[in-house]
């Protein structure tokens, strides 16, 4: 009995190690978009920064581990921002500071994401 449970535990732990790098090595655009969606009302209309926006920004910054992640996230934010009518880029770029953090790049329609280094 005991050894069967142990055997299963070993399988579970091993598969976590096998699966995890594929799941977490690269960030996905959907992930970033989901985290930053609460920021859209502030970016368009101003007012108070929603707490969900700040936590989203911080989580999305924490996701970036490599240069590749950074470029992917930058492209994703740039494309996402381009699709939002009335978006105020000044306010978008104020957000990290308002949330007490810093972003490694400015969001603008002209940002060259391929030049960023993580
Ligand atoms: C964008 O936001 C900034 C800072 O809140 C504000 O000064 C500026 O007038 C806004 N621009 C537009 C086009 O609404």
XYZ file of N, CA, C and O and ligand atoms in Angstrom:
486
model
N 0.842 -1.208 0.000
C 0.000 0.000 0.000
C 0.873 1.252 0.000
O 0.824 2.061 -0.915
N 1.734 1.351 1.042
C 2.593 2.516 1.182
C 3.436 2.759 -0.052
O 3.523 3.888 -0.537
N 3.994 1.703 -0.594
C 4.890 1.891 -1.728
C 4.116 2.313 -2.979
O 4.651 2.987 -3.851
N 2.848 1.920 -3.038
C 2.050 2.310 -4.202
C 1.816 3.831 -4.185
O 1.943 4.504 -5.208
N 1.510 4.352 -2.993
C 1.299 5.794 -2.859
C 2.578 6.543 -3.204
O 2.576 7.539 -3.916
N 3.682 6.013 -2.688
C 4.976 6.641 -2.958
C 5.271 6.662 -4.457
O 5.721 7.661 -4.998
N 4.978 5.548 -5.089
C 5.201 5.418 -6.524
C 4.398 6.482 -7.273
O 4.897 7.169 -8.157
N 3.151 6.636 -6.880
C 2.299 7.644 -7.519
C 2.840 9.041 -7.286
O 2.870 9.864 -8.197
N 3.298 9.279 -6.058
C 3.821 10.605 -5.732
C 5.030 10.911 -6.609
O 5.182 12.027 -7.112
N 5.877 9.904 -6.811
C 7.073 10.095 -7.645
C 6.637 10.439 -9.073
O 7.165 11.355 -9.696
N 5.628 9.741 -9.561
C 5.142 10.010 -10.921
C 4.628 11.447 -11.017
O 4.938 12.167 -11.961
N 3.847 11.854 -10.024
C 3.266 13.194 -10.054
C 4.370 14.247 -10.038
O 4.374 15.172 -10.840
N 5.336 14.078 -9.145
C 6.422 15.048 -9.038
C 7.226 15.083 -10.333
O 7.528 16.150 -10.857
N 7.519 13.908 -10.883
C 8.284 13.865 -12.128
C 7.541 14.561 -13.244
O 8.122 15.331 -14.002
N 6.238 14.318 -13.347
C 5.533 14.914 -14.460
C 5.434 16.427 -14.292
O 5.417 17.154 -15.268
N 5.430 16.912 -13.060
C 5.449 18.358 -12.844
C 6.725 18.954 -13.432
O 6.707 19.972 -14.091
N 7.847 18.256 -13.189
C 9.118 18.770 -13.697
C 9.179 18.701 -15.214
O 9.789 19.530 -15.856
N 8.525 17.684 -15.762
C 8.563 17.534 -17.213
C 7.643 18.565 -17.875
O 7.995 19.177 -18.869
N 6.472 18.776 -17.278
C 5.485 19.645 -17.912
C 5.790 21.123 -17.659
O 5.679 21.933 -18.556
N 6.230 21.438 -16.445
C 6.350 22.835 -16.056
C 7.163 23.712 -17.011
O 6.695 24.792 -17.354
N 8.343 23.255 -17.461
C 9.114 24.161 -18.341
C 8.346 24.550 -19.601
O 8.458 25.664 -20.071
N 7.533 23.647 -20.111
C 6.790 23.955 -21.329
C 5.678 24.957 -21.053
O 5.334 25.758 -21.907
N 5.117 24.889 -19.863
C 4.008 25.780 -19.538
C 4.521 27.163 -19.169
O 3.941 28.160 -19.554
N 5.639 27.234 -18.428
C 6.039 28.514 -17.855
C 7.222 29.189 -18.537
O 7.541 30.312 -18.233
N 7.890 28.479 -19.441
C 9.097 29.057 -20.017
C 8.795 30.317 -20.812
O 9.546 31.269 -20.777
N 7.687 30.319 -21.526
C 7.347 31.484 -22.331
C 6.019 32.048 -21.861
O 5.099 31.314 -21.563
N 5.942 33.343 -21.857
C 4.678 33.950 -21.499
C 3.795 33.968 -22.741
O 4.290 33.937 -23.861
N 2.504 33.997 -22.523
C 1.611 34.050 -23.672
C 0.927 35.402 -23.708
O 0.746 36.061 -22.690
N 0.572 35.774 -24.900
C -0.070 37.063 -25.087
C -1.430 37.093 -24.363
O -1.792 38.116 -23.793
N -2.127 35.968 -24.374
C -3.434 35.935 -23.694
C -3.276 36.227 -22.204
O -4.074 36.926 -21.609
N -2.201 35.651 -21.648
C -1.911 35.850 -20.227
C -1.705 37.337 -19.931
O -2.275 37.888 -18.988
N -0.884 37.961 -20.745
C -0.566 39.374 -20.559
C -1.830 40.227 -20.737
O -2.116 41.111 -19.924
N -2.579 39.930 -21.786
C -3.793 40.698 -22.054
C -4.762 40.589 -20.891
O -5.344 41.591 -20.455
N -4.898 39.382 -20.372
C -5.821 39.165 -19.268
C -5.397 39.970 -18.037
O -6.217 40.577 -17.370
N -4.091 39.981 -17.776
C -3.585 40.692 -16.599
C -3.751 42.204 -16.740
O -3.967 42.901 -15.747
N -3.650 42.702 -17.971
C -3.657 44.154 -18.155
C -5.033 44.722 -18.501
O -5.213 45.945 -18.484
N -5.983 43.857 -18.788
C -7.333 44.325 -19.127
C -7.927 45.270 -18.078
O -8.540 46.267 -18.453
N -7.725 45.030 -16.771
C -8.312 45.967 -15.787
C -7.744 47.380 -15.896
O -8.286 48.304 -15.289
N -6.666 47.562 -16.643
C -6.060 48.894 -16.783
C -6.720 49.715 -17.884
O -6.488 50.925 -17.965
N -7.499 49.085 -18.744
C -8.040 49.795 -19.910
C -8.907 50.998 -19.523
O -8.725 52.071 -20.091
N -9.814 50.854 -18.553
C -10.642 52.034 -18.225
C -9.806 53.241 -17.810
O -10.086 54.358 -18.226
N -8.759 53.010 -17.032
C -7.907 54.128 -16.637
C -7.181 54.699 -17.853
O -7.091 55.919 -18.025
N -6.674 53.825 -18.710
C -5.899 54.276 -19.872
C -6.765 55.094 -20.824
O -6.265 55.989 -21.502
N -8.049 54.803 -20.890
C -8.939 55.527 -21.802
C -9.561 56.742 -21.120
O -9.548 57.841 -21.662
N -10.088 56.548 -19.917
C -10.887 57.603 -19.277
C -10.181 58.323 -18.135
O -10.639 59.364 -17.691
N -9.109 57.746 -17.613
C -8.460 58.346 -16.455
C -9.215 58.023 -15.178
O -9.937 57.029 -15.129
N -9.045 58.848 -14.161
C -9.694 58.596 -12.875
C -8.771 57.825 -11.971
O -7.559 58.038 -12.002
N -9.342 56.937 -11.178
C -8.522 56.164 -10.246
C -8.004 54.900 -10.933
O -8.706 54.299 -11.730
N -6.797 54.527 -10.569
C -6.235 53.283 -11.100
C -6.844 52.120 -10.320
O -6.730 52.071 -9.099
N -7.517 51.202 -10.997
C -8.118 50.071 -10.270
C -7.031 49.187 -9.648
O -6.005 48.958 -10.294
N -7.228 48.726 -8.417
C -6.223 47.852 -7.776
C -5.923 46.618 -8.631
O -4.771 46.169 -8.678
N -6.919 46.099 -9.346
C -6.693 44.916 -10.185
C -5.722 45.233 -11.309
O -5.007 44.353 -11.790
N -5.705 46.494 -11.718
C -4.768 46.916 -12.768
C -3.351 46.864 -12.230
O -2.456 46.316 -12.878
N -3.128 47.417 -11.027
C -1.786 47.407 -10.441
C -1.298 45.987 -10.211
O -0.150 45.673 -10.536
N -2.159 45.136 -9.681
C -1.673 43.779 -9.438
C -1.413 43.079 -10.767
O -0.474 42.292 -10.882
N -2.195 43.398 -11.789
C -1.975 42.822 -13.115
C -0.640 43.259 -13.691
O 0.090 42.455 -14.264
N -0.331 44.550 -13.536
C 0.943 45.070 -14.039
C 2.099 44.369 -13.344
O 3.044 43.900 -13.976
N 1.982 44.258 -12.012
C 3.080 43.635 -11.263
C 3.243 42.162 -11.640
O 4.350 41.680 -11.804
N 2.106 41.479 -11.804
C 2.200 40.067 -12.192
C 2.795 39.925 -13.579
O 3.587 39.027 -13.837
N 2.384 40.817 -14.480
C 2.884 40.695 -15.843
C 4.382 41.012 -15.892
O 5.113 40.425 -16.682
N 4.841 41.925 -15.031
C 6.282 42.215 -14.974
C 7.046 41.014 -14.428
O 8.137 40.691 -14.894
N 6.433 40.353 -13.441
C 7.099 39.206 -12.826
C 7.190 38.029 -13.791
O 8.057 37.166 -13.653
N 6.302 37.990 -14.780
C 6.308 36.889 -15.745
C 7.499 36.963 -16.682
O 7.930 35.961 -17.234
N 7.997 38.169 -16.878
C 9.065 38.371 -17.851
C 10.400 37.926 -17.265
O 10.884 38.506 -16.302
N 10.979 36.869 -17.848
C 12.220 36.309 -17.307
C 13.357 36.449 -18.300
O 14.511 36.448 -17.926
N 13.035 36.531 -19.563
C 14.091 36.540 -20.575
C 13.835 37.676 -21.565
O 12.751 38.267 -21.580
N 14.816 37.956 -22.391
C 14.669 38.961 -23.447
C 13.506 38.588 -24.362
O 12.720 39.440 -24.771
N 13.405 37.305 -24.648
C 12.325 36.836 -25.517
C 10.954 37.152 -24.904
O 10.044 37.609 -25.596
N 10.831 36.914 -23.601
C 9.582 37.227 -22.893
C 9.264 38.714 -23.005
O 8.125 39.109 -23.258
N 10.301 39.516 -22.798
C 10.130 40.961 -22.784
C 9.635 41.446 -24.151
O 8.702 42.247 -24.238
N 10.238 40.933 -25.205
C 9.849 41.348 -26.559
C 8.436 40.887 -26.877
O 7.642 41.635 -27.454
N 8.144 39.648 -26.463
C 6.819 39.116 -26.718
C 5.760 39.940 -25.993
O 4.730 40.311 -26.557
N 6.040 40.270 -24.751
C 5.099 41.047 -23.965
C 4.940 42.441 -24.563
O 3.828 42.963 -24.658
N 6.033 43.028 -24.973
C 6.011 44.360 -25.571
C 5.144 44.367 -26.829
O 4.276 45.226 -26.991
N 5.347 43.396 -27.704
C 4.541 43.295 -28.927
C 3.067 43.146 -28.582
O 2.198 43.752 -29.209
N 2.841 42.326 -27.578
C 1.475 42.022 -27.192
C 0.777 43.280 -26.671
O -0.356 43.584 -27.049
N 1.476 44.032 -25.820
C 0.910 45.257 -25.246
C 0.716 46.297 -26.354
O -0.310 46.978 -26.417
N 1.698 46.386 -27.233
C 1.640 47.369 -28.315
C 0.442 47.087 -29.231
O -0.327 47.990 -29.561
N 0.288 45.819 -29.609
C -0.827 45.460 -30.480
C -2.158 45.620 -29.772
O -3.126 46.101 -30.348
N -2.183 45.224 -28.513
C -3.411 45.356 -27.736
C -3.805 46.818 -27.614
O -4.971 47.183 -27.834
N -2.815 47.668 -27.324
C -3.078 49.092 -27.142
C -3.571 49.714 -28.445
O -4.484 50.552 -28.439
N -2.997 49.275 -29.570
C -3.373 49.829 -30.869
C -4.843 49.540 -31.191
O -5.465 50.254 -31.972
N -5.386 48.501 -30.572
C -6.763 48.118 -30.853
C -7.782 48.789 -29.951
O -8.971 48.502 -30.056
N -7.325 49.639 -29.047
C -8.258 50.271 -28.112
C -8.502 51.725 -28.534
O -7.591 52.546 -28.467
N -9.716 52.049 -28.990
C -9.984 53.418 -29.426
C -9.920 54.383 -28.253
O -10.418 54.069 -27.167
N -9.290 55.522 -28.458
C -9.254 56.557 -27.431
C -8.229 56.314 -26.346
O -8.219 57.007 -25.334
N -7.365 55.323 -26.553
C -6.349 55.041 -25.539
C -5.381 56.221 -25.424
O -4.899 56.733 -26.422
N -5.103 56.616 -24.197
C -4.185 57.731 -23.939
C -2.840 57.141 -23.492
O -2.717 56.649 -22.373
N -1.860 57.222 -24.386
C -0.559 56.603 -24.105
C 0.167 57.267 -22.937
O 0.953 56.631 -22.254
N -0.105 58.550 -22.724
C 0.496 59.221 -21.574
C 0.073 58.503 -20.298
O 0.882 58.209 -19.424
N -1.235 58.234 -20.229
C -1.735 57.566 -19.019
C -1.221 56.135 -18.920
O -0.911 55.660 -17.827
N -1.133 55.437 -20.048
C -0.613 54.063 -20.036
C 0.781 54.053 -19.412
O 1.088 53.233 -18.552
N 1.605 55.026 -19.818
C 2.986 55.034 -19.345
C 3.136 55.580 -17.931
O 4.193 55.449 -17.325
N 2.069 56.183 -17.421
C 2.074 56.634 -16.026
C 1.764 55.467 -15.085
O 2.053 55.532 -13.892
N 1.147 54.442 -15.646
C 0.626 53.370 -14.793
C 1.661 52.678 -13.909
O 1.417 52.536 -12.705
N 2.805 52.253 -14.464
C 3.749 51.560 -13.582
C 4.126 52.404 -12.362
O 4.114 51.905 -11.235
N 4.421 53.705 -12.591
C 4.792 54.577 -11.471
C 3.626 54.721 -10.491
O 3.822 54.698 -9.276
N 2.416 54.850 -11.014
C 1.252 54.978 -10.138
C 1.053 53.731 -9.286
O 0.471 53.783 -8.215
N 1.505 52.611 -9.810
C 1.374 51.353 -9.079
C 2.615 51.056 -8.245
O 2.733 49.975 -7.673
N 3.573 51.988 -8.226
C 4.760 51.799 -7.401
C 5.756 50.829 -7.990
O 6.501 50.169 -7.273
N 5.782 50.727 -9.332
C 6.737 49.835 -9.956
C 7.296 50.528 -11.197
O 6.968 51.687 -11.448
N 8.163 49.865 -11.925
C 8.678 50.457 -13.155
C 8.605 49.445 -14.281
O 8.741 48.245 -14.062
N 8.375 49.951 -15.471
C 8.336 49.091 -16.641
C 9.632 49.301 -17.420
O 10.147 50.414 -17.468
N 10.188 48.235 -17.996
C 11.459 48.390 -18.715
C 11.311 49.119 -20.051
O 12.305 49.375 -20.712
N 10.096 49.431 -20.480
C 9.942 50.126 -21.760
C 8.697 50.998 -21.714
O 7.819 50.811 -20.875
N 8.635 51.959 -22.628
C 7.455 52.786 -22.760
C 6.552 52.175 -23.823
O 7.028 51.656 -24.824
N 5.249 52.255 -23.578
C 4.308 51.773 -24.578
C 3.999 52.930 -25.522
O 3.614 54.004 -25.074
N 4.206 52.700 -26.798
C 3.855 53.707 -27.791
C 3.663 52.980 -29.118
O 4.174 51.871 -29.297
N 2.924 53.608 -30.043
C 2.724 52.916 -31.336
C 4.048 52.729 -32.071
O 4.136 51.912 -32.974
N 5.104 53.468 -31.663
C 6.398 53.373 -32.351
C 7.437 52.570 -31.596
O 8.589 52.519 -32.012
N 7.067 51.979 -30.478
C 8.036 51.195 -29.711
C 8.603 50.079 -30.583
O 7.850 49.347 -31.211
N 9.924 49.998 -30.641
C 10.546 48.903 -31.375
C 10.879 47.778 -30.388
O 11.930 47.756 -29.769
N 9.933 46.859 -30.262
C 10.063 45.798 -29.261
C 11.274 44.913 -29.533
O 11.847 44.342 -28.611
N 11.683 44.799 -30.787
C 12.770 43.885 -31.125
C 14.124 44.408 -30.615
O 15.111 43.695 -30.648
N 14.158 45.679 -30.159
C 15.425 46.226 -29.667
C 15.560 46.081 -28.144
O 16.592 46.422 -27.583
N 14.495 45.609 -27.501
C 14.531 45.506 -26.047
C 15.436 44.352 -25.614
O 15.532 43.351 -26.304
N 16.045 44.542 -24.442
C 16.848 43.462 -23.872
C 16.386 43.208 -22.445
O 16.183 44.157 -21.705
N 16.219 41.949 -22.108
C 15.741 41.600 -20.768
C 16.884 41.385 -19.805
O 18.003 41.243 -20.173
C -3.815 62.042 -21.790
O -3.571 61.990 -20.403
C -2.778 63.046 -19.919
C -2.454 62.756 -18.449
O -3.598 62.418 -17.718
C -3.531 64.358 -20.127
O -2.760 65.440 -19.658
C -3.808 64.531 -21.626
O -4.599 65.672 -21.814
C -4.538 63.302 -22.171
N -4.609 63.428 -23.628
C -5.743 63.277 -24.285
C -5.643 63.356 -25.771
O -6.811 63.068 -23.734
